[in-house]
Every structure is written in structure tokens, then in C-alpha cells.
Short mmCIF file of C-alpha atoms in Angstrom, two decimals:
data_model
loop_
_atom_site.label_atom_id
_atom_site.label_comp_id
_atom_site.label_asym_id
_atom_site.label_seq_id
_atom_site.Cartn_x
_atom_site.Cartn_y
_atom_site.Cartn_z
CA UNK I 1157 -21.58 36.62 -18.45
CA UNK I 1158 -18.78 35.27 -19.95
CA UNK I 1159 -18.06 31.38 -20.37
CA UNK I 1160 -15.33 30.33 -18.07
CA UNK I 1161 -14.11 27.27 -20.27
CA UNK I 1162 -13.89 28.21 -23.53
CA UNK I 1163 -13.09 27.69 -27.79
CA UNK I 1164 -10.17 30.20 -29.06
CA UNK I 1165 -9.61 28.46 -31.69
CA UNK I 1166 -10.32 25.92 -34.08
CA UNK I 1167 -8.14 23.93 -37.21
CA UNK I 1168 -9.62 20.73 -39.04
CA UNK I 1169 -6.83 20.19 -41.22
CA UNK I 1170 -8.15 19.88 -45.15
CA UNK I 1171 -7.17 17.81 -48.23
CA UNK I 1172 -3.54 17.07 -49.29
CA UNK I 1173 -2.42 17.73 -45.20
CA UNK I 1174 -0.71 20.75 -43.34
CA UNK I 1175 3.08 20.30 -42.49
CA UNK I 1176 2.38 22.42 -39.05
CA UNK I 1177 -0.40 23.99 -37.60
CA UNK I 1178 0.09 27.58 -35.16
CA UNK I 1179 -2.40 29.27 -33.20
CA UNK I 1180 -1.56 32.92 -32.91
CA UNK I 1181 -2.23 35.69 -31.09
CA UNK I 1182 -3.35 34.27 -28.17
CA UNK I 1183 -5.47 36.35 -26.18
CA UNK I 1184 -3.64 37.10 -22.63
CA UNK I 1185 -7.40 37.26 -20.72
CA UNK I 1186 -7.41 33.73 -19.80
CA UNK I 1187 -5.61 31.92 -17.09
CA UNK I 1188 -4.97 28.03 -18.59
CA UNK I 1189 -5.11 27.15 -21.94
CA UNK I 1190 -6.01 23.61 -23.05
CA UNK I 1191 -5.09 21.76 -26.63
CA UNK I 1192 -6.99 19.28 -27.88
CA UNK I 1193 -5.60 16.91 -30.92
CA UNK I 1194 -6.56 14.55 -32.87
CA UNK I 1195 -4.00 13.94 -35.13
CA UNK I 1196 -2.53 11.39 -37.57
CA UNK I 1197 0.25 12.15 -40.16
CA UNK I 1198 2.13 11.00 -43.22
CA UNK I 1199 5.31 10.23 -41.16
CA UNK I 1200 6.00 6.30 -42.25
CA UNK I 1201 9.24 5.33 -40.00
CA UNK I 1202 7.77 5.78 -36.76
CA UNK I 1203 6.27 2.46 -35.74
CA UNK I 1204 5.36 3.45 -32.46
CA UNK I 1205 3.74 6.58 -33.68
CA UNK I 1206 4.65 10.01 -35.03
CA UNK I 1207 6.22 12.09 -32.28
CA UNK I 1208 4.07 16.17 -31.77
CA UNK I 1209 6.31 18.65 -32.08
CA UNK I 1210 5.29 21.61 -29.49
CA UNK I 1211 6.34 25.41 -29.69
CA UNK I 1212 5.94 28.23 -28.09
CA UNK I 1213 6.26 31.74 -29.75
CA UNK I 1214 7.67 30.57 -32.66
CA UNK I 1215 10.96 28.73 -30.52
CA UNK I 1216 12.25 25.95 -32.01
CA UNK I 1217 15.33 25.39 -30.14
CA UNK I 1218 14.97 21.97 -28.70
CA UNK I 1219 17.30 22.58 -25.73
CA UNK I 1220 15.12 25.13 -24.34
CA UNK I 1221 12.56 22.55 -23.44
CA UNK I 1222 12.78 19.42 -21.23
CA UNK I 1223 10.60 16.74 -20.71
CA UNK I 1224 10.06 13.91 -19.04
CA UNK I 1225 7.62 11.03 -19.44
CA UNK I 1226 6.35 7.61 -18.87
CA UNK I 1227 4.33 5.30 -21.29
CA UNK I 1228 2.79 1.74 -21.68
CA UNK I 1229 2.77 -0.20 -25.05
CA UNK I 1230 1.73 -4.01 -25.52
CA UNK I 1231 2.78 -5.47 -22.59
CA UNK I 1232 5.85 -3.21 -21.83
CA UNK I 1233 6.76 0.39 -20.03
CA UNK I 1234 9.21 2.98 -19.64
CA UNK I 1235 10.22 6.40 -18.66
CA UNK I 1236 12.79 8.60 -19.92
CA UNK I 1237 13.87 12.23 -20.66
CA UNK I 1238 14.19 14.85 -23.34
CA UNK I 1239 15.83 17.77 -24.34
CA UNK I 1240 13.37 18.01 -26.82
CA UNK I 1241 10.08 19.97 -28.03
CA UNK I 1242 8.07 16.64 -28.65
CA UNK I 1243 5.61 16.16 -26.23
CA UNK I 1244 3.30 12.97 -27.30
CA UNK I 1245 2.80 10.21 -30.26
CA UNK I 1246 0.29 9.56 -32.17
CA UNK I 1247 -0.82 7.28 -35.08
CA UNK I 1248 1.45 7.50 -37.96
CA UNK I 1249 1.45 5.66 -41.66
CA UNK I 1250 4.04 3.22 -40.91
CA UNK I 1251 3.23 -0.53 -42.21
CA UNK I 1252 2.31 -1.39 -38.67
CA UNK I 1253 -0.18 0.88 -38.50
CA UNK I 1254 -3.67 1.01 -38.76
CA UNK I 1255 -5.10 3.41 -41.49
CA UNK I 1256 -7.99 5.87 -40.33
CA UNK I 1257 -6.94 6.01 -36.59
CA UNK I 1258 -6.35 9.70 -35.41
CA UNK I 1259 -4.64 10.07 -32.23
CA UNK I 1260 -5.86 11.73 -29.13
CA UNK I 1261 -4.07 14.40 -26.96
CA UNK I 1262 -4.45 16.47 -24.02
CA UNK I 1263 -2.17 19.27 -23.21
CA UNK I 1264 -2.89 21.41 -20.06
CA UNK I 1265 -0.77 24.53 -19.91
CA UNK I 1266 -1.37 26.63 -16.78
CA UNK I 1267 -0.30 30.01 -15.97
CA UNK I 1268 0.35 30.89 -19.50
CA UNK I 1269 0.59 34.76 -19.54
CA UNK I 1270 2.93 34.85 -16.15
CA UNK I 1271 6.25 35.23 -15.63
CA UNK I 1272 7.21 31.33 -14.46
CA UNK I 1273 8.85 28.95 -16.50
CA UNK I 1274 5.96 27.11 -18.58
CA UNK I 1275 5.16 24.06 -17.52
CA UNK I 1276 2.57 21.61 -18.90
CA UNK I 1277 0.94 18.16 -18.31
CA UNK I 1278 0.07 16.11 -21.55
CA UNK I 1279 -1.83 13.06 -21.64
CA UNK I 1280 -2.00 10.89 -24.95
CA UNK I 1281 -3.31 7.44 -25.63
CA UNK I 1282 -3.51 5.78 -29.59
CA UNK I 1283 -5.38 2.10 -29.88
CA UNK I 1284 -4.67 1.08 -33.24
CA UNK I 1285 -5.37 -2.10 -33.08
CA UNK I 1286 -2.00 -3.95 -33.16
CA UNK I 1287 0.29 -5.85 -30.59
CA UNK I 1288 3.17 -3.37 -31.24
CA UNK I 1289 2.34 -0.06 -31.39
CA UNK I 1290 2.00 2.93 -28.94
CA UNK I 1291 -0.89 2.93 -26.43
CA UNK I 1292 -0.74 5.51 -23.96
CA UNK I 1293 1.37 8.21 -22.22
CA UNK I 1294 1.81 11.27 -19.61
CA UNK I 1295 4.19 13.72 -20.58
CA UNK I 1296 5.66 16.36 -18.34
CA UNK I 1297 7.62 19.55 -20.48
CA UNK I 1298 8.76 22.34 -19.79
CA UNK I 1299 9.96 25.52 -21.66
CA UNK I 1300 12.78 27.20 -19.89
CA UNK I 1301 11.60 30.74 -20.95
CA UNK I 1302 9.17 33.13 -18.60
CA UNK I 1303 7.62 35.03 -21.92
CA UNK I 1304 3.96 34.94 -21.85
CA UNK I 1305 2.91 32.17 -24.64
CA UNK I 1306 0.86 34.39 -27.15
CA UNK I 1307 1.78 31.79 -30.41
CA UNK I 1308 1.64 27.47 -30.47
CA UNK I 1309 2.61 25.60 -32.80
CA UNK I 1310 2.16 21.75 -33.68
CA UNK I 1311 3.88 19.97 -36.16
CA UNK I 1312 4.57 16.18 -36.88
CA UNK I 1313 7.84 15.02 -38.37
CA UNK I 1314 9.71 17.43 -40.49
CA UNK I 1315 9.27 16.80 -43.94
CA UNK I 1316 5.52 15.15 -43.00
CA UNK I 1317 2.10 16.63 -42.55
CA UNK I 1318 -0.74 16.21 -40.63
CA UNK I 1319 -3.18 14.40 -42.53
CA UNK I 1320 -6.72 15.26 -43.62
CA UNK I 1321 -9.50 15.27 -40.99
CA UNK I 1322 -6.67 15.71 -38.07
CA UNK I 1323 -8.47 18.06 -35.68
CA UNK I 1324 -7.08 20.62 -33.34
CA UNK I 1325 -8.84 23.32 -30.54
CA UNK I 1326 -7.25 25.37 -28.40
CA UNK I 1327 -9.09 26.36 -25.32
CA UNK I 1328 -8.98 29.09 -22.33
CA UNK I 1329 -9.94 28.59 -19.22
CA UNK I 1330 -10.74 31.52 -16.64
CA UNK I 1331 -9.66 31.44 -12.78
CA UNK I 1332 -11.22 34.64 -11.81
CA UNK I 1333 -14.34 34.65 -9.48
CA UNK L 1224 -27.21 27.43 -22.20
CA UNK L 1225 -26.01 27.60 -18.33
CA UNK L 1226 -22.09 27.59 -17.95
CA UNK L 1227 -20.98 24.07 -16.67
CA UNK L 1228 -17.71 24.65 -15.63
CA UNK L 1229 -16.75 27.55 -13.08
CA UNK L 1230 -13.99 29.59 -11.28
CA UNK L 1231 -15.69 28.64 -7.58
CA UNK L 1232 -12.11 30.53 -5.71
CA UNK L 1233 -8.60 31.26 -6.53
CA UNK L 1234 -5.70 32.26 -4.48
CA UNK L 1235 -2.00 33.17 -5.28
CA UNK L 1236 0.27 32.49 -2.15
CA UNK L 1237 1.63 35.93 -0.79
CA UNK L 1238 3.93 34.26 2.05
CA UNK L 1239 4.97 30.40 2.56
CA UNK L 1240 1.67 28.46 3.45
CA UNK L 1241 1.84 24.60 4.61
CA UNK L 1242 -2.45 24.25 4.34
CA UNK L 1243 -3.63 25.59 1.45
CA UNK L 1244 -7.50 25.42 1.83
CA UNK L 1245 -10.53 25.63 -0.29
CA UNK L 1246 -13.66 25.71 2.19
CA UNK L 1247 -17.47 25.99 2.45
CA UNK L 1248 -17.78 24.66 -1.09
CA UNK L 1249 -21.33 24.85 -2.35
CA UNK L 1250 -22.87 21.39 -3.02
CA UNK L 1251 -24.79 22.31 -6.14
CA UNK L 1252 -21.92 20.93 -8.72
CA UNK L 1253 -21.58 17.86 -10.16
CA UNK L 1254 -18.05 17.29 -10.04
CA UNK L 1255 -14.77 19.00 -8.98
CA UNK L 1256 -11.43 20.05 -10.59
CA UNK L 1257 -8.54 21.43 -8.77
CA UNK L 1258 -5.89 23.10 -10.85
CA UNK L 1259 -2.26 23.80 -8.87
CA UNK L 1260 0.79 25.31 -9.78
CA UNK L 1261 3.31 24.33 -6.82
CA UNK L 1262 6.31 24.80 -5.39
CA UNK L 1263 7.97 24.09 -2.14
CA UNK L 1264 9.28 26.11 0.15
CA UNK L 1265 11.89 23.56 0.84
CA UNK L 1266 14.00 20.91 -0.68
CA UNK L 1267 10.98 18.39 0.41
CA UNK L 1268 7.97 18.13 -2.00
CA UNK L 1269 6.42 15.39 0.15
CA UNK L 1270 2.59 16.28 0.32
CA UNK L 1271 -1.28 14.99 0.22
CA UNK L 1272 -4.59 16.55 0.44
CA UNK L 1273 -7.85 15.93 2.46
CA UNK L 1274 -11.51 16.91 2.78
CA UNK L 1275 -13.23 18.09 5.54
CA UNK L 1276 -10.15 18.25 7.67
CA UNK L 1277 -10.34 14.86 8.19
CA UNK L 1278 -6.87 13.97 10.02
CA UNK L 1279 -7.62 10.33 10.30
CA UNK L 1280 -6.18 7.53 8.44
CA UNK L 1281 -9.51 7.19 6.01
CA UNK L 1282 -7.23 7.69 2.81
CA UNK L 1283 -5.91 5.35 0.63
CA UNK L 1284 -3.58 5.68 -3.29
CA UNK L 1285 -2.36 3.96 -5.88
CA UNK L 1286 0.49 6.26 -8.14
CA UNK L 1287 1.44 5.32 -11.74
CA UNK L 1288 5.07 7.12 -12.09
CA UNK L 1289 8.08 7.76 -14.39
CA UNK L 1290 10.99 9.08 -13.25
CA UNK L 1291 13.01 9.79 -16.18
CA UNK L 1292 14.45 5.77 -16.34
CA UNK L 1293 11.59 3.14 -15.01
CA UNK L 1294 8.20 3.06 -14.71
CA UNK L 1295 6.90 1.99 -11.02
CA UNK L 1296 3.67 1.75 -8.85
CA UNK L 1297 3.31 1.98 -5.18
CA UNK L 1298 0.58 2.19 -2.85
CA UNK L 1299 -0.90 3.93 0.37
CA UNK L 1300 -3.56 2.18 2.18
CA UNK L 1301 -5.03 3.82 5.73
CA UNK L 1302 -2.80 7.18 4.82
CA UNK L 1303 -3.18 10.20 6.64
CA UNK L 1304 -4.04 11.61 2.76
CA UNK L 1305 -3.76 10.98 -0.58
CA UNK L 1306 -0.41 11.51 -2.58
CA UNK L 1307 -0.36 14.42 -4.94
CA UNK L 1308 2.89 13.44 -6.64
CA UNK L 1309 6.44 15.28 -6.77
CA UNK L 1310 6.14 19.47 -6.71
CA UNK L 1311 8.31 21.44 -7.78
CA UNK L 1312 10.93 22.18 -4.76
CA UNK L 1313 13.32 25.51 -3.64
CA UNK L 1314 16.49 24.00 -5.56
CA UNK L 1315 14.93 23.40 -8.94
CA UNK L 1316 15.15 25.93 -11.47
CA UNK L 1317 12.84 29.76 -10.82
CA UNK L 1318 10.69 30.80 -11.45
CA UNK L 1319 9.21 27.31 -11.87
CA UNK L 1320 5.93 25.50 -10.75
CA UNK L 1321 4.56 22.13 -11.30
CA UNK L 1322 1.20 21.64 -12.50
CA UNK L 1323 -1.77 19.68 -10.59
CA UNK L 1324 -4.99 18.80 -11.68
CA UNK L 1325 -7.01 16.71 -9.28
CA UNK L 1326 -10.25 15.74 -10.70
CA UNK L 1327 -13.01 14.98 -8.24
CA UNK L 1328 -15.98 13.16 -9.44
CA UNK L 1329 -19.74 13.13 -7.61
CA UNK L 1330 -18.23 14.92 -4.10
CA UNK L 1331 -21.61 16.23 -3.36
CA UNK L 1332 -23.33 12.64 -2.60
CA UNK L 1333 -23.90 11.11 0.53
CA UNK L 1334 -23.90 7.65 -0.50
CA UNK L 1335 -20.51 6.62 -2.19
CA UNK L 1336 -17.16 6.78 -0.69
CA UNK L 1337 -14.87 9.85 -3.02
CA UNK L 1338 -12.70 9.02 -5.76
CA UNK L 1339 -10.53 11.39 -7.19
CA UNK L 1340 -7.63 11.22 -10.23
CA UNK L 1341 -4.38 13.17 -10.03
CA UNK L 1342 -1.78 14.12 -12.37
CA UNK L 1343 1.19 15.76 -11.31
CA UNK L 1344 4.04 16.59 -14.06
CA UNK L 1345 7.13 17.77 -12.99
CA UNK L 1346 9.82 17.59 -15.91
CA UNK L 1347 12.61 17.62 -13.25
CA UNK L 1348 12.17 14.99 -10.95
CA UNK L 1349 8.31 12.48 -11.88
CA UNK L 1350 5.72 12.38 -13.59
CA UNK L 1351 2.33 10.60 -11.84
CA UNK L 1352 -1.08 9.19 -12.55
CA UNK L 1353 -2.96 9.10 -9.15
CA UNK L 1354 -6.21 7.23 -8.19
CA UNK L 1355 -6.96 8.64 -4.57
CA UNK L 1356 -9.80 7.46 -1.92
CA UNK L 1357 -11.40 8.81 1.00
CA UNK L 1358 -13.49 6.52 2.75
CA UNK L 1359 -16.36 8.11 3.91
CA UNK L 1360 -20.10 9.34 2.41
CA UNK L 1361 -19.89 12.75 4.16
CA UNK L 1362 -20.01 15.67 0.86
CA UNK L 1363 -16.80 17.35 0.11
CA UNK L 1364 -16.98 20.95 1.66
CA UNK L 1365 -13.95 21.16 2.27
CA UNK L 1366 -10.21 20.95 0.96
CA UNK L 1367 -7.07 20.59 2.14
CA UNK L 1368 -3.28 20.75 -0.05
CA UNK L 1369 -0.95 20.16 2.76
CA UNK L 1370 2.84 20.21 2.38
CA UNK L 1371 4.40 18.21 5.12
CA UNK L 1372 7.23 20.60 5.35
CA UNK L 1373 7.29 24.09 5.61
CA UNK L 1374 4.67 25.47 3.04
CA UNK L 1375 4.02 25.69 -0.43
CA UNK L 1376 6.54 28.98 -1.95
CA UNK L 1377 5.21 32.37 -2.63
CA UNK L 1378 3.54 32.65 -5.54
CA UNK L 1379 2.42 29.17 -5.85
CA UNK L 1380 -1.41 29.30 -6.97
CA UNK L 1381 -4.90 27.22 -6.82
CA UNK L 1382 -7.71 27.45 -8.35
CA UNK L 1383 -11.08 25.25 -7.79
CA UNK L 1384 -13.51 24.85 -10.78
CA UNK L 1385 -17.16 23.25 -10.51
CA UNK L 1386 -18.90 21.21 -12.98
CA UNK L 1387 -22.09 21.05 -13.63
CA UNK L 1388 -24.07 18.19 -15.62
CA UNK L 1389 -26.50 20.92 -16.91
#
């Protein structure tokens, strides 16, 4: 019998970095898929944190994705919007960082081979350590496109990589009785 | 090596349903998750779910939320249900859902009152962090996603999973 929560895929991203990383050809038998990252990257003028960049079949047009999301850092909040494909920070090599902290993410995409909208829930939280840098976050986003997803891709910054030991695993998840 | 997380019943909405119900679920899990992808029949998105049928005021919830420009937190105490957060309603853009995942720890025990967590994320109108209560030591057989309008859409789906420690 087949496992109803299970590994696709797997990156651990090597020496000298990886400026994105994709998983393709998705299989279409599941019925949610789940990401989960561990990243840090070479991006120094975030001091919050580097911001994920997430993609669906290779679409990189920000205004095809909205977002919307809250977050708590220190001892402030906030909430805002996006017509963006970044979804959640994470630690970063800005001076106010802390070296050797990877981030952690949780991206829950439902319904991924129908033909809705996409819509996903992302939770992230970085402790680094320091009064003035990101904490944690819930991210809402969308992709305004009712293709099945059968390619993701996360990247950091352009012109940045992920850095060594930044981990990545896509799973499926199976509804069917 | 047993499989520790499983499909226990899904259902895709074929005509506009106000309780969507997951019933006679076994006891032999460890924990629950509920995974939703809503929309409203209606401009209203105002909606909660219960166990057991339980129509009484035994539910209480605290919600995290962003709406796009502040951050606030509000409260339900004796509530007729816990809040699931802000669906997806018949204006917003279609085909689009909003995803739930309702996490519900130990609802097999007879000894605790329930706890559950909720995250709703809808990129149009909130995005919420839920802790929800019910206030009773009676197992969870039973569950109830109740819109308190006309019914969650066609097409709108649910699926519970069970966990097992081992």
C-alpha cells in the first residue's frame, strides 16, 4: 500500500551555493504538495532576512501572484500586501545577522493538479538571535493561473544563492480513501 | 513501518452545502488534520466548526490576523464554535478557494478538554492563526464546518487525515 504522506523530492544544496533551486516534473497523482526549507543565502542588504522567491511552472511574472501576510519581529507587527512572487524570509548574511542560522519554512499548496486558482498557506519563523531581525510570519499567495503546477522553483535574491547546507523537500500528500 | 498519516474521507461539494460533516471517526489515531479548500456561496464567509454536533456555547478562540495593513487579535469566549478565519466568498476572483488546515491534537481522549490550531490564508481579504477550544472530555467523532450563510460553493473540498504516533 502506498504511503499517503510522502518524499518527491529532495535538494541539500552543496559547496559554493545554488542561485535557485526547481523541482520538476511533478507527478500529478497526489492531491497537496508540501515544501519544506531550510534556507539561508548570500543576500547581505536584507536585514530582516532574505525574501523566497516562489514559482510555478517556470512563471516569473510577479503580477500574476498576490499575497498577503502578517508578521512579528522584536517587539513590533504588521500586515501588508504584494504583487509579488516572494512568499517568506529567512536568514540572510547581512551584518545583523547571525552566521550558521538556516531558516525554516512551511508551504502548503492544496489542490495542485485542479483547475482553481492556486492558493497556498506559508508559515516561516527565523530566531537569530538579535533584537532586530525577522522572527516569524504567515503568508497567504496566490497565483492567478488554473494550470496544474507540474514545476517549483525557489530562489533567494537575484544575483545571490542559497548557501551550502540549505535544505529543501518537496512532499505529496494523498486524499483518496 | 505502519503509515502514520492517512486519507480517513474526502468529499468535493456537488451542490451548495451549509454543514459540511465528517462523522463516525474511528478513535484509533493520535491526532487529527483537516485540510479545506473553501468558498462561499455568498458574499458572507462568516463560519466555525464543531464536534459532536454540539450546538451549545462550549467553544471558545483566540485569532492572530493580518489584513493586508494591521495586525489585530480578537477573541470568542462561550461561542456557538470556533472561528475558522475569512473563506474565500462568491465575489472574489474563480475559480478560487482558500486553504484550511485545522490541526487537532489528542481528540480521542476522554480526559482533556480539545485544542485545535487553524490557519486560514486568503490573499484577498486575511490571513489567521487560530487557537480553538471545546470544552468538554467527550472523543471527537464527529465534525462539523458550518457556514452561517447559505453553504459552502460547489466544488469546495475536505479532506480528514489521521495521525498515528506509531
Amino acid at each position: 500500500m502506498a504511503y499517503t504522506y510522502s518524499k518527491i523530492a529532495t535538494y541539500n544544496v552543496g559547496s559554493g551555493g545554488i542561485s535557485s533551486v526547481s523541482f520538476l516534473n511533478i507527478p500529478q497523482t497526489y492531491t497537496d504538495l508540501i515544501i519544506k526549507a531550510s534556507p539561508d543565502s548570500t543576500y547581505t542588504a536584507g536585514s530582516y532576512g532574505d525574501g523566497l522567491g516562489l514559482s510555478y511552472n517556470n512563471d516569473k511574472t510577479t503580477t500574476n501572484y498576490n499575497n498577503r501576510y502578517f508578521y512579528g519581529y522584536d517587539s513590533s507587527s504588521g500586515s501588508g500586501t504584494q504583487n509579488a512572487n516572494t512568499v517568506a524570509l529567512f536568514p540572510d548574511d547581512a551584518a545583523t545577522m547571525t552566521n550558521n542560522v538556516f531558516g525554516n519554512i512551511e508551504i502548503y499548496i492544496p489542490r495542485y493538479t485542479s483547475n482553481n486558482i492556486k492558493s497556498s498557506s506559508i508559515d516561516f519563523a527565523s530566531e537569530v538571535n538579535s533584537a532586530t531581525n525577522w522572527v516569524t510570519g504567515f503568508y497567504s499567495s496566490r497565483w492567478n493561473n488554473t494550470a496544474p503546477i507540474t514545476s517549483i522553483t525557489l530562489s533567494p535574491t537575484a544575483g545571490f544563492v542559497f548557501k551550502q547546507y540549505s535544505t529543501f523537500h518537496l512532499y505529496g500528500v494523498k486524499a483518496e480513501v | 513501518m505502519p503509515r502514520t498519516y492517512e486519507p480517513l474521507a474526502t468529499t468535493t461539494l456537488t451542490s451548495v452545502t451549509q454543514n459540511l460533516t465528517f462523522s463516525s471517526i474511528p478513535a484509533t489515531y493520535t491526532d487529527l488534520v483537516l485540510v479545506l479548500s473553501l468558498r462561499a456561496s455568498t458574499t458572507a464567509s462568516d463560519a466555525y466548526f464543531r464536534y459532536n454536533n454540539d450546538s451549545a456555547t462550549n467553544y471558545s478562540d483566540t485569532v492572530l490576523r493580518g489584513n493586508g495593513t494591521t495586525v489585530s487579535s480578537v477573541r470568542d469566549s462561550n461561542a456557538l464554535g470556533m472561528d475558522i478565519g475569512v473563506t474565500a466568498v462568491s465575489t472574489d476572483i474563480s475559480p478560487f478557494q482558500t486553504p484550511t488546515i485545522i490541526n487537532i491534537m489528542n481528540y480521542a481522549n476522554t480526559t482533556t478538554f480539545k485544542t485545535a490550531l487553524i490557519r486560514t490564508s486568503n490573499s484577498t481579504a486575511m490571513v489567521s492563526a487560530i487557537a480553538g477550544l471545546w470544552r468538554s472530555t467527550v472523543a471527537i467523532n464527529t465534525i462539523n464546518i458550518i457556514h452561517r450563510g447559505t453553504g459552502w460553493d460547489i466544488g469546495s473540498t475536505a479532506t480528514l487525515y489521521g495521525i498515528l504516533k506509531a
